[in-house]
Amino acid sequence: MTKFLIFPCRLLKTAVTAAVITLLSLYGISQAARNQVEHRLEITLVPSEQKLIGRDLMRIEAGGLRELSFHLSNRARVKRILLNGEDRAVKFSNSEIILPVEVREHGRPVEVEIFYEAIFNDPVPVDPANVDNPGFGVTATITKQGVFLLSGAGWYPELKGSRATFRLAVKAPLNILAVTAGRSLGHKAIGETTVSEWLIEHPVEGLTLSAAAYEIHEQTAGDVIVSLYLFPESRPLAAAYMKAAADYVRFYSDLFGPYPFPKFAVVENFFPTGYGFPSYTLLGSSVLRLPFLIQTSLGHEIAHSWWGNGVYVDYDLGNWSEGLTTYVSDYLYKERESEAEAREYRLQAIRNYTMLAPPEADFPLSEFTGRVDPLSKAIGYDKGAMVFHMLRRAVGEQAFWTALRELYRSRVFLQTSWKDIQSIFETQSRMSLERFFDQWVFRKGAPQFYLENVRAFPGNGNWKIVAGLCQGPEQFNLNIDGLLECETSRTMHKIALSDDCTRLNLDCSSSPGRLALDPDFDLLRRLDPAEIPPAVNLLKSSPSALLVLPAGSANRLKTLAGTLALGLGLEEYRIVSEKDLEPELFSSRDIILIGMPMNEGLLPGMPAGMRLEKGGFTLGGRAYQNPSDAFFGVFRHPAREDRVVAVFHPLSMKDAGIVARKVTHYGKYSYVTFQGGENREKGFWPVESSPLIHEFATKKGAP
Ligand SMILES: [Zn+2]
């Protein structure tokens, strides 16, 4: 889980990919019919003027195309274009260069040379309030602190629908090193400039470039070069990053097959991003320092070298790479820690899906293309990872890992769809997975199953247990574990459910204690409301939240409410004063109380050990009374099962704004406390009951 800043692949890259897809479909270019382009690209960076001067000599396998259409930023000025060495007049408007190709040039490669200049000056965000929805989307900026030119931003001429290789030379002021995909050919100081050269031999869909005053750290892991491009002040992080990156590269090479690129680099960015690109990851300075970065996010990015950047995603049938990458990184690391950690991860994934993808908003995994909001994250990442977990259980351990190796071996650098994955898993497992993929990938939703009429009858020397196992309203084909705990035994039963209901007949040789379905959370399902402790995430999917200010409060509190709403990404909300709060309004909305209300009757019921009062609060015996302390908690709504009441109780305005922005990062928790803007405690209210668990009330002893 990312907490403070979002991760690469998880964010802007998807937006850009979506843009590329739109372009492809707009121009009617199928993914299969991509043209090959070899770029010899020379770039001069002039940070003092935020300027780029470019010269791109392209060799293009144009086939029978009558015209070539290039994407180049509308911030660029085209100075000259040559086709096979001859000057051409061309049309350049709306970021598009159209270059007619004469008949005599058909059927053989053409050489196009474009000279251009551009100013790239996107404002750089320093402290974005909401990272779930990247409103700040920087695509191209050239500054004295650093340079960031994102693929798709049109910083070089890109033949539409092409995959391209590059020989790239970047000239920049002395000691400014440029870094990108592919293999480094070195960085040379020439007079007052530094020239960085790169060779990108594997065709890529788009190229991103970064440049800054980096220090390079380098070592090899097998045949792979692991590099760090860090600012001098990050030098103390180098050893840990180097070891972790090399370990991940080795781990996944053993698991899936050889790493597909010549190098892996960790590149520091001068503003807070987390991106995963082919063969490198670009992390903001503050992101690099996050404690969970090395343990999870870095591994996740490296796993994308196999899934997404290695085996490509065919977006027409949805993006499978986030679910798979999450499963073989974030989840697998937990499994390697302990089964208890893995179980907790699965439960959290199921909770996220239930809370963030309510039935009215849900969509099939095959329609997920990238993370743009909490809903798409819950489907693409949480549901996606659970689908791979269920697939592993369906086909078995050996077939699962063999199929992934085969998927990588046979599909690396090829557009690959869920259908291709299905076919490879079917071959390896020798079973039809038609129904599995149909219900989990191509259909939306998740099952809701439950126990009904559970009874125990004492018999001749043992107990007979009968129960109904039912599902609804949507029907799934399921194999459910049922754990029956009796006084002297524990047995796990495999139960198949494909209709509305099935009848269970089980035996206990001693008095029955408890029957629990799917006790280890191996199946994705929609949890019953009673199984979900209220959590911050429930607010994020709120259709209409009401932020309530205490009667007579100052304007500063209203500003604070606005900051909180923005941080939570609320789309539909209103800020009202407590005195204008009609009872009907209160009972129909998700409520967020900002500060202690004058009417304490508005406060929701509190779990044991939780107390709120003016000037302080107590949680589990710990009292908070300092002006910089703050509490945020989410509770059940007294009037509606599907709504919540949250309380934001900062003891003063000191650091309250910081907390208002941070709360969103604790989405899965029921409560969170802060001191001086830093998190102190976080946790869940206890779960009340589950329709999957039956506790028997039988007396102990012989029947
Ligand atoms: Zn990812």
XYZ file of C-alpha atoms and ligand atoms in Angstrom:
704
model
C 0.000 0.000 0.000
C 1.187 3.449 -0.754
C 0.482 5.945 1.876
C 1.904 9.336 1.188
C 2.519 9.412 -2.477
C 1.300 7.326 -5.154
C 3.287 5.005 -7.123
C 4.305 5.199 -10.674
C 2.632 2.776 -12.649
C -0.299 3.485 -10.476
C -0.814 6.963 -11.638
C 0.284 9.173 -14.402
C 1.691 6.481 -16.584
C -1.776 5.092 -16.886
C -3.125 8.477 -17.870
C -0.530 8.705 -20.593
C -1.204 5.184 -21.760
C -4.858 6.039 -21.962
C -3.915 9.047 -24.065
C -1.879 6.852 -26.370
C -4.769 4.446 -26.732
C -7.103 7.284 -27.586
C -4.711 8.495 -30.240
C -4.385 5.027 -31.692
C -8.091 4.525 -31.971
C -8.638 8.048 -33.285
C -6.298 7.387 -36.127
C -7.636 3.918 -36.698
C -4.263 2.287 -36.199
C -4.477 -1.222 -34.860
C -1.937 -2.324 -32.299
C -0.744 -5.062 -34.606
C 0.099 -2.740 -37.461
C 2.703 -0.619 -35.731
C 5.393 0.912 -37.878
C 9.007 0.481 -36.905
C 10.969 3.669 -36.397
C 14.654 4.161 -35.606
C 15.377 7.552 -34.079
C 18.757 9.241 -33.998
C 17.749 11.963 -31.626
C 19.949 14.854 -30.510
C 18.640 17.076 -27.767
C 20.153 20.200 -26.271
C 18.715 21.297 -22.939
C 18.871 24.983 -21.993
C 17.470 25.091 -18.440
C 18.016 28.843 -18.040
C 15.464 29.386 -20.822
C 13.365 26.233 -20.117
C 14.192 25.356 -23.696
C 14.843 22.207 -25.682
C 16.518 22.244 -29.089
C 16.019 19.019 -31.006
C 17.141 17.311 -34.152
C 15.629 13.939 -34.929
C 16.713 11.798 -37.854
C 14.246 8.926 -38.245
C 14.394 5.884 -40.427
C 10.864 4.660 -40.941
C 9.448 1.445 -42.349
C 6.475 3.254 -43.814
C 5.010 0.417 -45.884
C 2.466 1.864 -48.287
C 1.490 4.884 -46.151
C 0.526 7.957 -48.212
C 1.351 10.290 -45.393
C 3.224 10.173 -42.139
C 1.633 11.706 -39.086
C 3.835 12.704 -36.164
C 2.861 13.877 -32.711
C 4.936 16.840 -31.519
C 4.010 19.172 -28.657
C 2.114 22.283 -29.653
C 4.667 24.118 -27.530
C 7.253 23.306 -30.217
C 8.290 25.345 -33.248
C 9.305 23.276 -36.256
C 12.268 24.863 -38.019
C 12.946 22.465 -40.859
C 11.852 19.070 -42.181
C 13.655 16.894 -44.718
C 12.345 13.742 -46.364
C 15.101 11.572 -47.819
C 17.427 14.561 -47.684
C 15.068 17.026 -49.434
C 13.408 19.969 -47.741
C 9.643 19.625 -47.409
C 6.924 22.062 -46.576
C 4.527 20.433 -44.148
C 1.463 21.138 -42.081
C 2.027 21.423 -38.322
C -1.034 22.204 -36.238
C -2.761 20.788 -33.161
C 0.413 18.969 -32.160
C 0.425 17.080 -35.436
C 2.913 17.135 -38.312
C 1.554 15.688 -41.534
C 4.137 14.716 -44.104
C 2.916 13.412 -47.490
C 4.880 10.462 -48.901
C 5.215 10.267 -52.664
C 4.433 7.099 -54.576
C 8.039 6.611 -55.678
C 8.970 6.364 -51.993
C 6.437 3.647 -51.192
C 7.566 0.228 -50.117
C 10.985 1.211 -48.827
C 12.233 2.860 -45.672
C 12.192 6.644 -45.664
C 14.412 9.044 -43.763
C 12.770 11.993 -42.090
C 14.773 14.672 -40.344
C 13.076 17.246 -38.158
C 14.692 20.296 -36.542
C 12.631 21.932 -33.797
C 12.671 23.920 -30.568
C 10.284 23.995 -27.650
C 9.732 25.646 -24.302
C 8.600 23.234 -21.581
C 7.568 24.941 -18.377
C 4.791 23.008 -16.633
C 4.533 24.288 -13.062
C 5.897 21.720 -10.653
C 3.778 20.700 -7.648
C 5.397 20.789 -4.265
C 2.696 19.509 -1.943
C -0.286 18.015 -3.772
C -3.341 17.663 -1.500
C -4.861 14.656 -3.201
C -2.727 12.068 -4.876
C -5.527 9.695 -5.851
C -6.432 11.943 -8.706
C -3.387 13.559 -10.236
C -4.805 16.942 -11.125
C -1.252 18.262 -11.136
C -0.160 16.021 -14.044
C 3.200 17.530 -15.009
C 4.142 16.258 -18.456
C 7.124 18.355 -19.493
C 9.277 20.813 -17.642
C 12.870 22.023 -17.984
C 14.213 23.816 -14.902
C 17.536 24.481 -13.231
C 16.611 21.908 -10.533
C 15.930 19.209 -13.063
C 14.292 18.147 -16.305
C 11.288 15.883 -16.733
C 9.924 15.022 -20.195
C 7.200 12.390 -20.074
C 6.478 9.981 -22.895
C 3.484 11.190 -24.855
C 4.246 14.852 -24.050
C 5.584 15.434 -27.568
C 9.137 16.371 -26.636
C 10.330 14.540 -29.760
C 8.438 13.770 -32.985
C 6.594 10.505 -32.524
C 5.200 8.663 -35.526
C 1.666 7.813 -34.530
C 1.084 4.158 -33.791
C 4.759 3.320 -33.921
C 7.134 1.420 -31.729
C 10.550 2.942 -31.832
C 14.201 2.340 -31.071
C 16.543 5.207 -30.246
C 20.079 6.359 -30.280
C 19.844 9.423 -28.101
C 22.387 12.136 -27.291
C 21.464 14.780 -24.731
C 23.644 17.843 -24.388
C 23.140 19.773 -21.148
C 25.090 22.212 -18.942
C 28.176 20.704 -17.325
C 27.414 17.891 -14.826
C 23.728 17.673 -15.755
C 23.286 13.997 -16.603
C 20.363 12.703 -18.640
C 18.817 9.307 -18.005
C 16.208 7.245 -19.818
C 15.330 3.700 -20.862
C 17.835 1.327 -22.451
C 21.602 1.118 -22.168
C 23.861 3.977 -21.109
C 26.698 4.718 -23.507
C 28.226 7.076 -20.964
C 28.216 10.712 -19.897
C 31.054 12.852 -21.285
C 32.102 16.323 -20.232
C 32.858 18.418 -23.317
C 33.821 22.017 -22.544
C 31.008 23.620 -20.620
C 28.567 20.812 -21.383
C 27.913 17.198 -20.499
C 26.696 14.823 -23.223
C 24.736 11.729 -22.145
C 24.259 8.983 -24.721
C 21.683 6.186 -24.631
C 20.847 3.249 -26.819
C 17.299 1.868 -26.737
C 17.336 -1.313 -28.792
C 13.994 -2.787 -27.697
C 11.176 -0.897 -29.408
C 9.257 1.194 -26.875
C 5.877 2.875 -27.133
C 7.217 6.153 -25.826
C 10.300 7.530 -24.174
C 10.609 9.555 -20.970
C 13.695 11.610 -20.172
C 14.995 12.978 -16.870
C 18.068 15.098 -16.261
C 19.668 16.667 -13.190
C 22.983 17.007 -11.358
C 23.128 13.320 -10.446
C 25.716 11.152 -8.790
C 25.785 7.695 -10.330
C 26.152 4.515 -8.294
C 26.455 1.291 -10.228
C 26.930 -2.448 -9.758
C 25.952 -5.637 -11.554
C 23.450 -8.339 -10.601
C 24.231 -11.258 -12.906
C 24.085 -9.764 -16.417
C 22.079 -6.756 -15.315
C 23.518 -3.355 -14.449
C 21.840 -1.808 -11.431
C 22.285 1.977 -11.335
C 21.211 4.752 -9.023
C 20.998 8.335 -10.245
C 20.755 10.268 -7.002
C 21.243 13.821 -5.803
C 24.355 14.171 -3.610
C 22.243 14.641 -0.479
C 20.659 11.202 -1.049
C 24.023 9.437 -0.983
C 23.263 7.833 2.422
C 20.369 5.929 0.788
C 22.517 4.442 -1.949
C 23.674 1.251 -0.242
C 20.176 0.160 0.806
C 18.662 0.918 -2.615
C 21.478 -0.823 -4.446
C 21.139 -3.988 -2.404
C 17.332 -4.051 -2.592
C 17.202 -3.416 -6.348
C 19.804 -6.114 -7.070
C 17.953 -8.577 -4.798
C 14.624 -7.947 -6.520
C 16.142 -8.337 -9.983
C 17.633 -11.704 -8.948
C 14.456 -12.842 -7.190
C 12.184 -12.203 -10.167
C 14.712 -13.515 -12.684
C 14.655 -16.803 -10.772
C 10.867 -16.770 -10.523
C 9.885 -15.776 -14.076
C 12.941 -15.863 -16.333
C 15.794 -13.495 -17.237
C 15.301 -9.753 -16.657
C 14.413 -8.304 -20.078
C 16.472 -5.070 -20.103
C 20.178 -4.219 -19.987
C 19.867 -2.189 -16.786
C 17.620 -1.272 -13.930
C 17.943 2.228 -12.540
C 16.479 4.122 -9.626
C 16.335 7.759 -10.680
C 15.615 10.599 -8.280
C 13.160 13.275 -9.356
C 13.140 16.886 -8.196
C 9.399 16.856 -7.540
C 7.318 14.174 -5.862
C 6.516 11.414 -8.315
C 6.617 7.674 -8.367
C 6.777 6.292 -11.869
C 7.694 2.934 -13.350
C 9.166 3.048 -16.835
C 10.837 0.314 -18.876
C 14.134 -0.372 -17.080
C 13.917 2.397 -14.494
C 11.817 3.989 -11.814
C 11.580 7.715 -11.186
C 11.066 8.653 -7.551
C 10.759 12.087 -5.992
C 13.289 12.924 -3.265
C 10.611 12.764 -0.583
C 9.258 9.493 -2.013
C 12.714 7.857 -1.912
C 12.750 8.447 1.829
C 9.414 6.801 2.587
C 9.975 3.804 4.840
C 7.894 1.315 2.828
C 9.473 2.244 -0.487
C 12.292 -0.269 -0.425
C 10.222 -3.052 1.179
C 7.296 -2.961 -1.242
C 6.978 -0.222 -3.853
C 10.467 -0.687 -5.320
C 9.832 -4.418 -5.723
C 6.449 -3.691 -7.297
C 8.108 -1.433 -9.856
C 10.781 -3.998 -10.620
C 8.142 -6.730 -11.037
C 6.591 -4.519 -13.729
C 9.765 -5.133 -15.760
C 8.272 -8.576 -16.403
C 4.576 -7.643 -16.317
C 3.580 -4.513 -18.217
C 6.969 -3.260 -19.375
C 8.193 -6.737 -20.423
C 5.031 -8.596 -21.445
C 2.936 -5.723 -22.818
C -0.693 -5.127 -21.998
C -3.266 -5.318 -24.777
C -5.541 -2.617 -23.402
C -8.489 -3.538 -25.593
C -9.345 -6.293 -23.123
C -8.194 -4.455 -20.028
C -5.010 -4.073 -18.039
C -4.102 -7.289 -16.213
C -0.609 -6.086 -15.278
C -1.495 -4.230 -12.067
C -3.364 -7.173 -10.564
C -0.587 -9.597 -11.416
C 2.231 -7.262 -10.359
C 0.488 -6.496 -7.074
C 0.024 -10.225 -6.461
C 3.643 -11.158 -7.118
C 5.052 -8.192 -5.176
C 3.007 -6.508 -2.446
C 1.091 -9.718 -1.691
C 3.906 -12.218 -2.178
C 6.166 -10.307 0.228
C 3.493 -10.720 2.914
C 3.198 -14.414 2.138
C 6.946 -14.762 2.537
C 6.646 -13.120 5.972
C 3.898 -15.399 7.282
C 0.551 -16.926 6.444
C -1.075 -14.598 8.993
C 0.254 -11.531 7.132
C -0.899 -12.949 3.813
C -4.382 -13.603 5.218
C -4.571 -10.066 6.549
C -3.587 -8.745 3.111
C -6.333 -10.754 1.401
C -8.919 -9.564 3.918
C -7.865 -5.983 3.305
C -8.107 -6.445 -0.471
C -11.641 -7.823 -0.021
C -12.530 -4.901 2.259
C -11.137 -2.383 -0.221
C -13.137 -3.911 -3.041
C -16.345 -3.984 -0.983
C -15.979 -0.414 0.205
C -14.595 1.292 -2.881
C -16.412 -0.600 -5.633
C -20.079 -0.597 -4.590
C -22.429 -2.488 -6.959
C -23.725 0.658 -8.651
C -20.175 1.746 -9.603
C -18.551 -1.654 -10.178
C -17.220 -2.697 -13.600
C -15.485 -5.804 -14.979
C -11.750 -6.259 -14.532
C -11.531 -6.439 -18.321
C -12.552 -2.762 -18.431
C -9.813 -1.602 -16.055
C -7.101 0.247 -17.956
C -5.363 2.167 -15.191
C -5.716 3.719 -11.786
C -7.488 7.042 -11.907
C -9.445 6.973 -8.633
C -10.123 4.740 -5.605
C -12.747 2.748 -7.555
C -10.401 1.819 -10.386
C -7.686 1.007 -7.843
C -10.041 -1.340 -5.967
C -10.902 -3.183 -9.165
C -7.570 -3.200 -11.000
C -5.312 -3.805 -8.008
C -7.325 -5.365 -5.175
C -9.739 -7.455 -7.197
C -7.014 -8.107 -9.803
C -4.631 -9.495 -7.177
C -7.402 -11.643 -5.661
C -8.238 -13.051 -9.104
C -4.631 -14.250 -9.471
C -4.825 -15.712 -5.972
C -7.999 -17.616 -6.863
C -6.446 -18.707 -10.159
C -3.472 -20.098 -8.244
C -5.804 -22.076 -5.997
C -7.828 -23.287 -8.976
C -4.906 -24.607 -11.052
C -2.538 -25.553 -8.249
C 0.871 -24.324 -7.188
C 2.999 -25.976 -9.835
C 0.798 -25.076 -12.820
C 0.446 -21.493 -11.629
C 4.155 -20.665 -11.494
C 4.952 -22.675 -14.617
C 2.235 -20.821 -16.493
C 3.665 -17.450 -15.446
C 7.126 -18.480 -16.651
C 5.592 -19.631 -19.919
C 3.571 -16.429 -20.229
C 6.770 -14.423 -19.909
C 8.829 -16.645 -22.212
C 6.273 -16.689 -24.991
C 4.831 -13.167 -24.749
C 7.717 -10.846 -23.781
C 7.491 -7.577 -25.767
C 4.137 -8.688 -27.254
C 0.705 -7.156 -26.661
C -0.974 -9.645 -24.376
C -4.587 -9.863 -23.268
C -6.552 -11.640 -20.554
C -7.519 -14.152 -23.277
C -3.840 -14.961 -23.912
C -3.359 -15.446 -20.183
C -6.395 -17.731 -20.003
C -5.070 -19.836 -22.863
C -1.604 -20.271 -21.324
C -3.055 -21.207 -17.931
C -5.424 -23.681 -19.593
C -2.534 -25.344 -21.402
C -0.429 -25.596 -18.262
C -3.231 -26.784 -15.988
C -4.976 -28.937 -18.603
C -8.334 -27.618 -17.482
C -10.930 -25.320 -18.956
C -10.863 -21.938 -17.295
C -13.692 -20.529 -19.383
C -16.050 -20.173 -16.466
C -13.330 -18.857 -14.146
C -12.296 -16.040 -16.494
C -15.861 -15.326 -17.452
C -17.066 -14.760 -13.908
C -13.984 -13.057 -12.462
C -12.553 -11.098 -15.382
C -15.207 -10.439 -18.003
C -18.164 -10.029 -15.666
C -18.448 -7.437 -12.967
C -19.254 -8.112 -9.365
C -18.360 -10.583 -6.688
C -20.334 -13.237 -4.855
C -22.140 -12.762 -1.575
C -22.528 -16.103 0.132
C -23.776 -16.957 3.592
C -24.877 -19.674 5.981
C -28.536 -20.240 6.715
C -30.515 -22.460 9.103
C -27.500 -24.049 10.729
C -28.524 -26.774 13.146
C -26.787 -29.495 15.107
C -28.472 -32.774 16.055
C -27.031 -35.179 18.556
C -26.959 -38.660 17.024
C -25.636 -42.043 17.807
C -22.162 -41.260 19.163
C -21.738 -38.134 17.101
C -23.338 -34.875 16.003
C -24.991 -34.206 12.665
C -24.637 -30.681 11.381
C -26.969 -29.442 8.672
C -26.815 -26.028 7.084
C -27.765 -24.143 3.966
C -24.999 -22.436 2.021
C -26.532 -19.836 -0.272
C -25.495 -16.994 -2.518
C -27.180 -14.052 -4.109
C -28.124 -12.047 -5.941
C -25.495 -12.854 -8.596
C -24.502 -16.473 -9.076
C -20.912 -17.633 -9.129
C -19.300 -21.010 -9.455
C -17.400 -21.369 -6.199
C -15.302 -23.801 -4.223
C -15.586 -22.665 -0.660
C -13.594 -23.865 2.319
C -15.721 -24.627 5.353
C -13.953 -25.036 8.688
C -15.864 -27.068 11.246
C -14.481 -26.826 14.757
C -15.709 -29.373 17.250
C -14.612 -29.948 20.810
C -11.944 -32.453 19.829
C -11.421 -31.869 16.101
C -11.004 -29.275 13.354
C -11.887 -30.292 9.792
C -11.697 -28.307 6.592
C -14.388 -29.218 4.038
C -14.375 -28.256 0.351
C -17.847 -27.166 -0.645
C -18.921 -26.547 -4.237
C -21.622 -23.946 -4.781
C -22.950 -23.134 -8.219
C -26.671 -22.494 -7.671
C -28.671 -20.407 -5.227
C -28.170 -22.794 -2.353
C -26.611 -26.074 -1.434
C -27.240 -28.186 1.625
C -24.384 -29.145 3.911
C -24.367 -32.365 5.909
C -21.362 -32.570 8.210
C -20.395 -34.682 11.183
C -18.713 -33.985 14.474
C -17.600 -36.728 16.827
C -17.746 -34.261 19.700
C -19.940 -31.279 20.381
C -19.756 -28.671 17.591
C -18.269 -25.263 18.390
C -18.132 -23.210 15.245
C -18.647 -23.402 11.505
C -16.835 -20.809 9.388
C -16.877 -20.401 5.604
C -13.786 -19.205 3.782
C -11.993 -18.684 7.087
C -8.764 -17.648 5.378
C -10.286 -15.095 2.983
C -9.219 -16.923 -0.173
C -12.255 -15.818 -2.196
C -13.119 -12.373 -3.359
C -16.594 -11.520 -2.163
C -18.724 -8.602 -1.230
C -18.582 -8.413 2.546
C -21.682 -7.995 4.630
C -21.892 -4.499 6.182
C -21.509 -6.073 9.640
C -18.121 -7.476 8.555
C -16.689 -4.111 7.645
C -15.513 -1.844 10.381
C -16.387 1.683 9.230
C -13.306 3.216 7.608
C -12.103 6.381 5.923
C -12.497 4.704 2.519
C -16.283 4.635 2.961
C -16.207 8.434 2.808
C -14.221 8.410 -0.435
C -17.024 6.624 -2.257
C -19.731 8.739 -0.604
C -22.377 9.913 -3.077
C -23.156 12.998 -0.973
C -21.273 13.926 2.157
C -22.207 16.673 4.554
C -19.405 18.436 6.424
C -20.898 19.955 9.568
C -19.325 22.923 11.363
C -20.123 23.744 14.993
C -22.623 26.581 15.349
C -20.867 29.956 15.313
C -17.473 28.618 14.239
C -14.857 30.774 12.544
C -14.107 30.814 8.833
C -10.863 28.948 9.432
C -12.853 25.850 10.262
C -14.716 26.147 6.966
C -11.384 26.321 5.120
C -10.273 23.254 7.044
C -13.434 21.401 5.994
C -12.671 22.307 2.353
C -9.103 21.001 2.667
C -10.383 17.740 4.135
C -12.976 17.315 1.356
C -10.322 17.959 -1.284
C -7.912 15.542 0.361
C -10.572 12.823 0.484
C -11.386 13.473 -3.166
C -15.078 14.116 -2.371
C -16.969 15.057 -5.494
C -20.407 15.685 -4.060
C -20.368 17.448 -0.716
C -21.746 20.433 1.171
C -20.450 22.344 4.136
C -23.191 23.387 6.532
C -23.434 24.864 9.988
C -24.766 22.679 12.728
C -27.665 25.083 13.244
C -28.850 24.524 9.664
C -28.745 20.758 9.973
C -32.254 19.419 9.470
C -32.874 15.952 10.939
C -33.805 14.544 7.483
C -30.529 15.835 6.083
C -28.566 14.250 8.912
C -30.246 10.890 8.509
C -29.800 10.666 4.736
C -26.143 11.623 4.330
C -22.640 10.613 5.231
C -21.745 13.094 7.931
C -18.344 14.538 8.776
C -18.383 16.574 11.973
C -15.603 19.151 11.921
C -14.641 19.829 15.520
C -16.857 19.107 18.506
C -20.480 20.013 17.799
C -22.319 22.312 20.226
C -25.047 19.669 20.307
C -23.217 16.580 21.490
C -26.263 14.514 20.544
C -24.885 14.595 16.995
C -21.895 12.489 18.033
C -22.190 8.841 17.024
C -22.042 5.947 19.470
C -18.438 5.247 20.486
C -16.774 1.873 20.952
C -15.461 1.033 24.416
C -12.349 2.990 25.344
C -13.107 5.913 23.009
C -14.128 9.273 24.408
C -14.287 12.683 22.770
C -14.631 15.965 24.637
C -13.838 19.615 24.140
C -10.089 20.054 24.472
C -9.162 16.372 24.369
C -9.890 12.779 23.497
C -9.111 9.348 24.876
C -8.469 6.208 22.891
C -7.774 2.834 24.476
C -6.699 4.466 27.744
C -4.376 6.988 26.107
C -5.344 10.618 26.656
C -4.581 13.316 24.087
C -4.635 16.906 25.334
C -1.957 18.861 23.445
C -3.044 21.634 21.068
C -1.355 19.851 18.137
C -3.210 16.543 18.768
C -5.951 15.526 16.359
C -8.416 12.661 15.992
C -10.197 11.386 12.895
C -12.612 8.492 13.253
C -15.397 6.920 11.215
C -18.415 5.373 12.956
C -21.673 3.670 12.035
C -24.487 6.049 11.188
C -27.235 5.788 13.817
C -29.971 5.960 11.145
C -28.581 4.119 8.120
C -26.580 0.964 7.686
C -25.041 2.221 4.440
C -23.922 5.590 5.778
C -21.305 6.694 8.272
C -20.653 9.519 10.677
C -17.051 10.707 10.866
C -15.536 13.039 13.426
C -12.534 15.239 12.729
C -11.432 16.642 16.092
C -8.231 18.691 15.991
C -7.595 20.181 19.431
C -6.525 23.467 17.814
C -5.867 24.820 14.355
C -2.164 24.086 14.842
C -1.210 21.429 12.262
C -4.929 20.786 11.579
C -4.456 21.596 7.874
C -1.650 19.036 7.599
C -3.856 16.393 9.204
C -6.787 17.293 6.913
C -4.585 16.531 3.912
C -3.103 13.360 5.391
C -6.276 11.581 6.505
C -6.923 10.263 2.977
C -3.735 8.171 3.163
C -5.233 6.116 6.004
C -8.209 4.960 3.930
C -8.475 1.450 5.291
C -8.506 2.480 8.957
C -11.460 3.226 11.221
C -9.537 5.774 13.243
C -6.289 7.638 13.170
C -4.663 10.037 15.627
C -1.983 12.654 15.038
C 0.458 14.679 17.116
C 2.161 17.675 15.528
C 0.859 16.554 12.121
C 2.468 13.108 12.470
C 0.507 9.883 12.776
C 0.483 8.338 16.263
C -2.160 5.600 16.279
C -4.337 3.954 13.657
C -6.622 0.967 13.758
C -9.989 -0.698 13.230
C -13.095 -0.855 15.359
C -13.928 -4.492 16.178
C -16.008 -6.489 13.644
C -19.458 -7.240 15.025
C -20.582 -10.399 13.185
C -20.391 -12.331 9.919
C -23.001 -14.291 7.941
C -20.233 -16.815 7.204
C -19.731 -17.792 10.812
C -22.026 -19.794 13.023
C -21.288 -20.308 16.699
C -23.093 -23.352 18.086
C -24.858 -22.969 21.378
C -24.698 -26.676 22.177
C -23.552 -27.860 25.543
C -20.244 -29.601 25.739
C -20.019 -33.318 26.329
C -21.332 -36.470 24.752
C -24.479 -36.270 22.653
Zn 1.921 -1.165 -10.674
